Structure formats: C-alpha cells, structure tokens
C-alpha cells in the first residue's frame, strides 16, 4: 500500500523517519482499507472525506451502511461478553471444535445400542453352545422338508455372523469413557453465566454507554467497516492488553528521561491535543545510550512509549461529540543518522504495536524541519495516496515550520522553539491569552498600537517569525502638550537570536498608547505575533 511504502521507505532513509512512522501508524491501519475500497461507491464516500472532523461519531448521523455495521458489531460484542470469550479467547475455538467431536460419537452410541440388544442374549457362552447344537439338528428337518433347509441355514448363518462381532462388545467397552463425556457435558451447561463479563479498553467499558460506540467505530473504520474483521481485531487488542499488563503498566515508574523527546503541549485550532516528537534530543549520546544501548533498556523505552500513549488516550473525550484523536508533530531537526540501528529497532517494535492495537487515534500528522530529500520522496509517492490520507499528512521544511504550525495550531499554544509564544515556567501570559497575527510587507515599516488607559501598567509580548527586522517601542500620550517616551530603543532582531520573544511593560501616568514598530527591510513578508494586557495599579494616580 502507499501508506506502508511511506513508512517503510522512511525507516530505510533515516532512523528518525522510522520514529515518525511510529506516530503515523494509525494512518497506516486506517488507510489500508481505504485503498482497497476504491471500487465500491458506498465506501468511496468514507475514503473521500476531506478530514477527520467530517467523520461523525454520533450513531444517528452515520450513513446507513456504517450504522448497520455498528449494530452488527454491538451484537457480536454482546454475545462474546455473555460467553466470556474475551476472558478466555484461547479456549473458545477449542469449544467450537470439541462440540462436533462430542456430537460425532452420539450416532455411534445409537448404532451400538441395537448391537447390544442383539448381543445381550449372546454375551453368555451358553447361547453359543445352543448355536452349535442346532447344527446337529439341521439334518433332521432336511429329511422332512428339504426346501426349508435354507431357512435354518440362514438362521444358523446369522448367529455365525453375529458371533464375529462378539469381540466388538470388547471394543464397545471403550465407550465406557462415554459416561465421562456425559459427565463433562454438565460443565458445558455451566458455561452460560448469569452476568456478562466486564471488559474495558482505554478506560471505556464495552457496551456500557454511548462512549463504547466511539470505541467500536475506531475498529470498524480501521477495517473498512468489515464487521467480522473489526471484531477479530477488537478481541486481539483485548488479549494483548491483558498479556502486556496495560493496567499495571500505568502504575509503573519508568523515569522522566524521555520527557523532552515526546511530550504533549496544548491543542490545535479544532481542540485536538498535540503531541510533539523531538527525536533530535537523541543527539545527546548519554541519553541515547541510556535509552537504546541494551535490550533491557530498549524494552524499558518501549514500555514507556506505550505508557505515555495510554495516559494520553485516557485524557481524551470519548463522548460522541468529543475529541478522541491526537495531532502528531514530528520534528526532524538534528535527527539521528540512518546508522542508529538501536533506535530503528525500538521504533519498529513500537510501530507494530501501535499498528495492531491503537487504531484511528491520529487526526493529523505534521512533519516539520523535514530534509529536502524526504520532501522529494514524499512528492514522488504523493500521487498514490488517497485524498483522505493527503488531508492528514503535512510536510514543512525548516523555513516553513513556524508558518505551518501556526496554520493548524494557535500561536499561544505553539512552543516558542517552533515559532510560537508558549513558554514553560511562570510567565506573564497564559495559554488562555489570545494572540493577534499581522503581516509585515517586504521593505516596509509596520506599527502595532496598544491603547493604555489611566492608572495602569501595560504589559506586552511579541515575536516576528523569522526575525531579521528592526524593533522599537515608544509611549505616545494623548495630550498634545505631553512628550513621547522611548520605551525600547530600536535594535536589530537577528534570525538566530537567543531572544525570540520580545517582552515589555510600561507604567502610564496619563492616557496614551504604546506603539511597537517593526522595520522589515527584506524582500520577504514577515508575520508578527503579539498580545497585551493591562494591570490596574491603585497606588499610581494618573
């Protein structure tokens, strides 16, 4: 498939591409059936959806075909819960095979019963003697009536034929074990349990409420709404979760070494949580060796990665109108080279587990700081993708990273290292403080005015995506007889500045405004992001 080709080639091209494919796995699972169903008009409607948000999880809003599939899957899950098939998935096939085996001896019993009836008088040796005696008497009737001789001969022959199976009762003695089977049959009667078993997946009990429909729809979409395949996948996932010990894994302490590599930060403009994958952190040899140098450490990393994903999923809203998918951002900057086979091995293991056990959890995948060769490769295979796949994949080179992220994620939620205004620690502004965006045209001077009421302290922060501008700030009072105050002297903001975010504040004693100036002398347009707020100062009289 095209999606599988993307993941495979990414692994072969660079180790970080394999790591990126790790988060692309849900796409790999769900898009495979979309390619297969191109010939079906009804299924094309599903595959041609422009984006994930168009796929409703409300049962009443589903197309008839999907609604029917959901109803059928509900019935199959209900029967499995009643029969406790989720708790004993290995024995359930044996039961289905053993039933005909138990039924097959029954006709033998029926055949053996008449045999017993015919042989019951012959079990004693005396009747056998009696059989030999008529042989001596046979000549007497021959003299009286020669014609009926054949009848006694038949009668005599019949016992001889019957005498052959005399040994059979000994073989028939084998069915002595049949009462044991009959004794085992009452166990079969005990199989129906009065209460169905309780099975939860990602913290959602199956068939307990409407959230269960959202879970079932994930499996149906992953298998192109083929009910039996979706049910098999669901059972396999439940089995794997028990074998892997997911519930106990959530309580394990696996350290904090990977928190800078994979982390959740903010939401996109549609409310999806955003997960950042910065594999360039593995350029730190100490961290790399601590994570991948031995099989035991790679296993720990795998368990940590599963634990991280599980905890992230538990925070999602599985209600029909809720957000139950994640936006993945994969950063290629400073990514390890293709010879890091330990990283490739670990990410391939995670890839397989995600593919098999976490369907339909990716809303969009944004690849940033992508090398030119990878962009060229993507353009080469892009025609083979479905429209649904294309709507989920976004690739951006180093110069377009900030612009691309701000297209899908509000700047107040984009980390500062990726061109946004979101910073860690105790800051003046929170993510709830909205950001305004404006365009600075090439070779022009752009100003931003922030009104300053009386008796207040005005606070602001701003940044120019890409920098390479000259920045300054001044306070302009309303009164004509007052003078302008220079708040910040003009200075050049280099592209590689260590101060990407400009912060400032000014205490005003009279009404006026703070004017921020940005002089763009380049031939490219720039984007300025800024926000401000006022703090009332009671001690100051304006």
XYZ file of C-alpha atoms in Angstrom:
542
model
C 0.000 0.000 0.000
C 1.107 3.617 -0.429
C 0.987 4.264 3.296
C 3.056 1.196 4.030
C 5.523 2.335 1.403
C 5.836 5.681 3.130
C 6.572 4.117 6.484
C 8.995 1.529 5.091
C 10.939 3.961 2.983
C 11.099 6.388 5.866
C 12.697 3.722 8.022
C 15.227 2.883 5.352
C 16.031 6.513 4.592
C 16.649 7.688 8.160
C 16.112 6.417 11.666
C 14.019 9.397 12.580
C 11.727 8.700 9.674
C 11.019 5.371 11.299
C 10.310 7.190 14.523
C 7.990 9.445 12.611
C 6.257 6.410 11.146
C 5.644 5.321 14.725
C 3.070 8.052 15.117
C 1.892 7.560 11.549
C 0.808 4.043 12.366
C -2.834 4.819 12.921
C -2.892 6.247 9.407
C -1.310 3.071 8.133
C -4.006 0.982 9.757
C -6.960 3.052 8.704
C -5.894 3.979 5.193
C -5.128 0.438 4.016
C -8.813 -0.399 3.686
C -9.478 2.987 2.081
C -7.270 1.988 -0.837
C -8.956 -1.399 -1.117
C -12.441 0.072 -1.201
C -11.833 2.399 -4.118
C -14.019 0.274 -6.330
C -17.021 0.437 -4.012
C -19.111 3.615 -4.444
C -20.529 3.409 -0.952
C -17.123 3.028 0.654
C -15.613 5.727 -1.511
C -17.658 8.227 0.428
C -15.775 7.253 3.542
C -12.358 7.385 1.907
C -13.011 10.695 0.193
C -13.757 12.573 3.407
C -11.713 15.758 3.452
C -10.557 15.479 7.046
C -11.090 13.576 10.240
C -13.616 16.052 11.632
C -16.105 15.120 8.881
C -16.376 11.589 10.269
C -19.064 11.786 12.912
C -19.108 9.510 15.941
C -22.800 10.123 16.610
C -24.648 6.904 15.778
C -27.686 8.749 14.430
C -25.569 10.726 11.950
C -23.810 7.725 10.410
C -24.644 6.536 6.873
C -26.950 3.523 6.760
C -24.140 1.137 5.808
C -21.969 2.247 8.734
C -24.912 2.276 11.129
C -25.776 -1.317 10.186
C -22.157 -2.378 10.692
C -22.113 -0.747 14.132
C -25.323 -2.562 15.123
C -23.900 -5.898 13.996
C -20.682 -5.334 15.901
C -22.639 -4.459 19.039
C -24.489 -7.777 18.811
C -21.263 -9.738 18.329
C -19.625 -7.995 21.286
C -22.687 -8.614 23.463
C -22.640 -12.342 22.659
C -18.922 -12.506 23.360
C -19.385 -10.799 26.729
C -22.132 -13.240 27.695
C -19.994 -16.229 26.707
C -16.916 -14.731 28.370
C -14.977 -15.016 25.136
C -12.818 -12.005 25.964
C -11.570 -13.574 29.184
C -10.834 -16.942 27.548
C -10.138 -16.250 23.875
C -7.844 -19.247 23.519
C -10.358 -21.830 24.731
C -13.275 -20.527 22.725
C -12.057 -22.013 19.417
C -11.456 -25.333 21.153
C -15.016 -25.338 22.390
C -16.321 -24.811 18.902
C -14.183 -27.692 17.654
C -14.952 -30.032 20.542
C -18.704 -29.714 20.174
C -18.884 -31.622 16.916
C -16.423 -34.099 18.364
C -18.806 -34.697 21.237
C -21.684 -34.990 18.832
C -19.910 -37.401 16.497
C -19.814 -40.318 18.995
C -23.581 -39.985 19.503
C -24.503 -41.803 16.297
C -22.022 -44.494 17.321
C -23.935 -44.840 20.554
C -27.135 -45.265 18.574
C -25.537 -47.909 16.422
C -24.018 -49.680 19.378
C -27.325 -49.798 21.272
C -29.048 -52.180 18.830
C -25.863 -54.172 18.704
C -26.087 -54.534 22.446
C -29.703 -55.600 22.090
C -28.780 -58.261 19.561
C -25.825 -59.418 21.598
C -27.377 -59.246 25.039
C -28.535 -62.907 24.895
C -25.188 -63.832 23.351
C -22.932 -62.302 25.993
C -23.242 -65.626 27.921
C -21.348 -68.528 26.435
C -24.341 -70.831 26.776
C -26.226 -69.372 23.859
C -23.145 -70.012 21.796
C -23.377 -73.663 22.634
C -27.020 -73.602 21.714
C -25.991 -72.218 18.381
C -23.773 -75.199 17.760
C -26.472 -77.644 18.847
C -28.924 -76.683 16.104
C -26.196 -77.571 13.655
C -26.579 -81.190 14.683
C -30.343 -80.973 14.419
C -30.184 -79.385 10.999
C -30.084 -82.676 9.120
C -33.390 -83.852 10.682
C -35.521 -81.134 9.086
C -33.708 -81.714 5.816
C -35.285 -85.187 5.616
C -38.748 -83.971 6.461
C -38.699 -80.810 4.433
C -35.743 -80.295 2.158
C -36.958 -76.935 0.883
C -36.949 -75.075 4.236
C -33.390 -76.223 4.854
C -32.167 -72.898 3.669
C -34.087 -71.083 6.377
C -32.383 -72.810 9.276
C -29.104 -72.374 7.453
C -29.731 -68.641 7.312
C -30.622 -68.688 10.949
C -27.520 -70.642 11.684
C -25.503 -68.345 9.496
C -26.856 -65.308 11.203
C -25.528 -66.346 14.585
C -22.202 -67.028 12.913
C -22.167 -63.532 11.528
C -23.247 -62.215 14.846
C -20.557 -64.237 16.513
C -17.993 -62.199 14.618
C -18.899 -59.030 16.459
C -18.657 -60.930 19.712
C -15.327 -59.292 20.008
C -16.949 -55.970 19.330
C -18.560 -55.725 22.744
C -14.996 -55.665 23.984
C -14.366 -52.746 21.662
C -17.700 -51.321 22.617
C -16.397 -51.386 26.136
C -14.373 -48.365 25.038
C -17.471 -46.202 25.208
C -17.217 -46.747 28.930
C -15.484 -43.402 28.647
C -18.664 -42.027 27.152
C -20.252 -41.589 30.553
C -17.178 -39.487 31.319
C -18.043 -37.324 28.324
C -21.575 -37.246 29.545
C -20.210 -36.204 32.911
C -18.223 -33.459 31.156
C -21.351 -32.243 29.406
C -22.749 -30.751 32.622
C -19.635 -28.482 32.573
C -20.872 -27.291 29.220
C -24.157 -26.459 30.885
C -22.244 -24.311 33.384
C -20.758 -22.155 30.620
C -23.657 -19.707 30.404
C -23.059 -17.237 33.228
C -25.865 -15.165 34.618
C -23.866 -11.932 34.326
C -21.751 -10.986 31.279
C -18.101 -10.210 31.838
C -16.912 -6.617 32.067
C -14.269 -5.579 29.561
C -12.747 -2.111 29.431
C -10.458 -0.684 26.789
C -8.716 2.688 27.207
C -10.795 3.094 30.343
C -14.107 2.706 28.470
C -16.358 -0.270 29.424
C -17.636 -2.055 26.331
C -21.376 -1.557 25.706
C -21.759 0.347 28.973
C -22.716 3.698 27.431
C -22.503 5.736 24.239
C -18.725 6.082 24.594
C -18.484 2.418 23.673
C -19.859 3.223 20.202
C -16.950 5.611 19.644
C -14.521 2.808 20.533
C -16.264 0.329 18.235
C -16.263 2.853 15.394
C -12.480 3.102 15.632
C -12.167 -0.620 14.961
C -14.767 -0.512 12.189
C -13.004 2.344 10.410
C -9.667 0.603 10.809
C -11.129 -2.404 8.983
C -13.205 -0.562 6.386
C -16.428 -1.402 8.254
C -15.963 -5.132 7.787
C -17.660 -6.322 10.942
C -16.002 -9.707 11.389
C -12.534 -8.291 10.833
C -13.230 -5.424 13.228
C -14.478 -7.878 15.869
C -11.384 -10.052 15.470
C -9.161 -7.001 15.839
C -11.041 -5.932 18.959
C -10.617 -9.361 20.556
C -6.924 -9.405 19.710
C -6.454 -5.977 21.253
C -8.176 -7.043 24.474
C -5.975 -10.157 24.641
C -2.812 -8.130 24.017
C -3.688 -5.583 26.673
C -4.054 -8.361 29.246
C -0.843 -10.047 28.178
C 1.110 -6.776 28.119
C -0.331 -5.789 31.506
C -1.574 -2.347 30.485
C -3.403 -1.591 33.729
C -0.366 -2.364 35.860
C 1.894 -0.559 33.375
C 0.033 2.670 34.069
C 1.220 2.498 37.699
C 4.896 1.853 36.901
C 7.575 4.495 37.415
C 9.662 4.439 34.224
C 11.578 7.655 34.827
C 11.477 11.110 33.233
C 14.420 10.857 30.819
C 12.169 10.857 27.719
C 10.014 13.847 28.640
C 11.926 16.180 26.307
C 11.680 13.711 23.439
C 7.937 13.009 23.388
C 5.529 15.331 25.168
C 2.015 16.745 24.984
C 1.652 20.512 24.638
C -1.534 22.463 24.013
C -4.263 21.826 21.460
C -4.806 22.667 17.808
C -7.459 25.037 16.484
C -10.031 22.220 16.474
C -9.335 21.159 20.044
C -7.169 18.082 19.370
C -4.338 17.546 21.870
C -0.932 17.972 20.235
C 1.928 15.526 20.775
C 5.456 16.653 19.872
C 8.157 14.163 18.909
C 11.620 15.774 19.020
C 13.971 12.931 18.133
C 16.856 15.370 17.748
C 17.244 15.056 21.529
C 18.913 11.693 20.889
C 21.951 13.540 19.580
C 22.819 13.580 23.265
C 24.985 10.449 23.436
C 24.339 9.955 27.137
C 20.569 9.956 26.621
C 20.869 7.734 23.551
C 22.973 5.112 25.336
C 20.757 5.270 28.395
C 17.763 4.533 26.174
C 18.932 2.100 23.472
C 22.323 0.573 24.348
C 20.926 -2.762 25.655
C 17.904 -4.942 25.026
C 16.683 -4.286 28.563
C 16.856 -0.514 28.029
C 15.081 -0.749 24.693
C 12.329 -2.772 26.350
C 12.012 -0.097 29.013
C 11.739 2.570 26.304
C 9.007 0.560 24.577
C 7.075 0.208 27.815
C 7.481 3.925 28.494
C 6.225 4.781 24.996
C 3.138 2.587 25.453
C 2.555 4.031 28.918
C 2.802 7.587 27.568
C 0.301 6.856 24.800
C -2.100 5.126 27.187
C -2.061 8.043 29.621
C -2.631 10.470 26.755
C -5.575 8.453 25.447
C -7.169 8.306 28.900
C -7.428 12.116 28.808
C -9.400 12.130 25.552
C -13.157 12.685 25.405
C -14.853 9.552 24.046
C -18.334 11.053 24.021
C -19.901 11.073 20.520
C -19.322 14.817 20.117
C -15.976 14.815 21.942
C -12.394 14.919 20.668
C -10.834 11.457 20.732
C -7.894 11.865 18.349
C -4.439 13.460 18.579
C -2.362 15.708 16.323
C 1.193 14.429 15.980
C 4.078 16.824 15.284
C 7.309 15.095 14.241
C 10.467 17.224 14.313
C 13.317 16.144 12.019
C 15.771 18.759 13.280
C 19.096 17.242 14.387
C 17.629 13.787 13.966
C 19.978 10.779 14.345
C 21.503 9.296 11.221
C 20.412 6.112 9.432
C 23.082 4.031 11.184
C 21.391 4.203 14.581
C 20.026 0.673 14.301
C 19.114 0.537 18.005
C 16.700 3.432 17.562
C 15.317 1.889 14.389
C 14.759 -1.449 16.116
C 12.950 0.128 19.065
C 10.740 2.328 16.897
C 9.888 -0.580 14.611
C 8.671 -2.552 17.630
C 6.583 0.395 18.755
C 5.309 0.808 15.189
C 3.995 -2.749 15.082
C 2.298 -2.459 18.457
C 0.663 0.847 17.547
C -0.492 -0.555 14.232
C -2.158 -3.584 15.792
C -3.581 -2.078 18.987
C -4.261 1.654 18.571
C -6.431 2.279 15.510
C -7.797 5.672 14.467
C -6.083 7.911 17.016
C -4.341 10.319 14.607
C -6.235 13.401 13.425
C -3.300 14.949 11.574
C 0.452 14.422 11.259
C 2.656 17.451 10.784
C 6.278 16.754 9.814
C 8.486 19.805 10.426
C 12.111 20.670 9.670
C 11.939 17.970 7.012
C 15.128 17.461 4.945
C 14.919 18.159 1.238
C 15.451 14.512 0.247
C 12.499 13.391 2.323
C 10.311 16.120 0.830
C 11.321 14.937 -2.641
C 10.485 11.354 -1.710
C 7.060 12.361 -0.425
C 6.281 14.281 -3.617
C 7.237 11.186 -5.577
C 4.769 8.888 -3.809
C 2.102 11.528 -3.156
C 0.008 10.611 -6.245
C -0.562 7.130 -4.815
C -2.244 8.453 -1.662
C -5.975 8.730 -1.197
C -7.473 12.153 -0.631
C -8.177 11.199 2.966
C -4.515 10.372 3.543
C -3.317 13.576 1.926
C -5.573 15.593 4.186
C -3.791 14.151 7.222
C -0.150 14.405 6.109
C 1.578 17.805 6.245
C 5.268 18.290 5.426
C 7.222 21.501 6.056
C 10.868 22.360 5.521
C 12.903 24.362 8.056
C 11.909 27.749 6.596
C 8.184 26.928 6.700
C 7.991 25.210 10.100
C 6.633 28.108 12.170
C 4.207 29.220 9.476
C 2.892 25.687 9.030
C 2.396 25.046 12.729
C 0.585 28.355 13.225
C -1.750 27.381 10.397
C -3.108 24.464 12.408
C -2.253 25.481 15.981
C -2.906 28.868 17.585
C 0.378 30.720 18.308
C -0.358 30.847 22.031
C -0.163 27.042 22.054
C 2.882 26.650 19.789
C 6.123 26.183 21.779
C 8.497 29.097 21.496
C 11.192 26.926 19.855
C 8.789 26.269 16.985
C 7.812 29.890 16.345
C 5.019 30.372 18.883
C 4.616 32.217 22.185
C 4.099 29.299 24.547
C 6.854 29.028 27.156
C 7.396 26.843 30.180
C 7.515 28.138 33.702
C 5.752 31.045 35.386
C 5.104 33.601 32.647
C 3.174 36.839 32.453
C 0.828 35.389 29.855
C -1.038 32.096 29.893
C -2.290 29.976 27.017
C -5.752 31.481 27.594
C -4.438 34.898 26.493
C -5.133 35.088 22.784
C -2.556 36.200 20.214
C -3.054 38.606 17.314
C -1.306 37.978 13.989
C -0.393 40.631 11.431
C 1.621 40.570 8.210
C 4.628 42.839 7.651
C 5.042 43.540 3.959
C 8.517 43.489 2.366
C 10.575 46.688 2.646
C 8.030 48.408 4.901
C 7.752 49.629 8.470
C 4.834 48.147 10.383
C 3.422 49.503 13.659
C 1.236 47.935 16.330
C -0.679 50.250 18.659
C -1.713 49.183 22.162
C -4.049 51.535 23.996
C -3.019 52.487 27.547
C -5.764 53.692 29.930
C -5.033 55.713 33.061
C -3.633 54.275 36.276
C -2.358 51.085 34.735
C 0.691 49.086 33.821
C 0.706 47.926 30.225
C 2.326 44.529 29.537
C 3.004 43.021 26.122
C 4.993 40.376 24.297
C 5.641 39.893 20.611
C 7.741 37.989 18.136
C 8.413 38.106 14.425
C 8.513 34.747 12.686
C 11.931 34.517 11.064
C 13.092 37.767 12.708
C 15.508 39.822 10.535
C 13.669 43.045 11.409
C 14.390 46.142 13.476
C 12.220 46.547 16.573
C 11.451 49.549 18.762
C 8.755 50.765 21.199
C 7.564 54.181 22.450
C 4.743 55.692 24.504
C 2.679 58.393 22.807
C 0.422 60.379 25.188
C -2.972 61.703 24.208
C -2.345 65.211 25.498
C -0.796 67.485 22.895
C 1.455 69.208 25.445
C 2.939 65.917 26.704
C 6.031 64.350 25.232
C 6.723 60.942 23.724
C 8.622 58.444 25.859
C 11.013 55.961 24.267
C 10.310 52.588 25.862
C 12.676 50.469 23.759
C 15.430 51.765 21.501
C 15.449 50.345 18.007
C 17.521 47.205 17.707
C 18.090 44.505 15.134
C 16.491 41.112 15.664
C 18.745 38.546 14.002
C 17.426 35.292 12.581
C 19.416 33.302 15.159
C 18.627 35.497 18.152
C 18.547 33.907 21.593
C 15.593 36.116 22.462
C 12.819 35.046 20.091
C 10.074 36.593 22.227
C 10.120 40.329 22.941
C 8.688 41.234 26.342
C 7.994 44.692 27.688
C 5.917 46.737 30.119
C 5.249 50.413 30.808
C 3.629 52.267 33.699
C 1.490 55.073 32.389
C 0.560 58.213 34.337
C -1.704 59.588 31.620
C -3.817 58.259 28.764
C -1.987 57.285 25.630
C -0.772 54.340 23.617
C 2.305 52.192 23.223
C 3.491 51.913 19.642
C 5.567 48.883 18.615
C 7.457 49.357 15.357
C 8.832 46.608 13.111
C 11.016 47.651 10.173
C 11.249 44.890 7.570
C 13.967 45.687 5.046
C 13.999 42.230 3.485
C 12.301 41.165 0.271
C 10.116 38.662 2.101
C 6.959 39.250 4.056
C 7.045 38.596 7.793
C 4.441 37.675 10.369
C 4.298 39.400 13.743
C 2.564 37.783 16.712
C 1.677 39.871 19.751
C -0.609 40.081 22.767
C -1.038 42.532 25.614
C -2.938 43.201 28.813
C -3.264 45.936 31.403
C -2.730 45.769 35.151
C -4.544 48.307 37.239
C -2.221 49.985 39.735
C -4.132 51.521 42.617
C -1.118 53.273 44.100
C -0.497 55.259 40.925
C -2.700 58.224 40.124
C -2.774 59.141 36.520
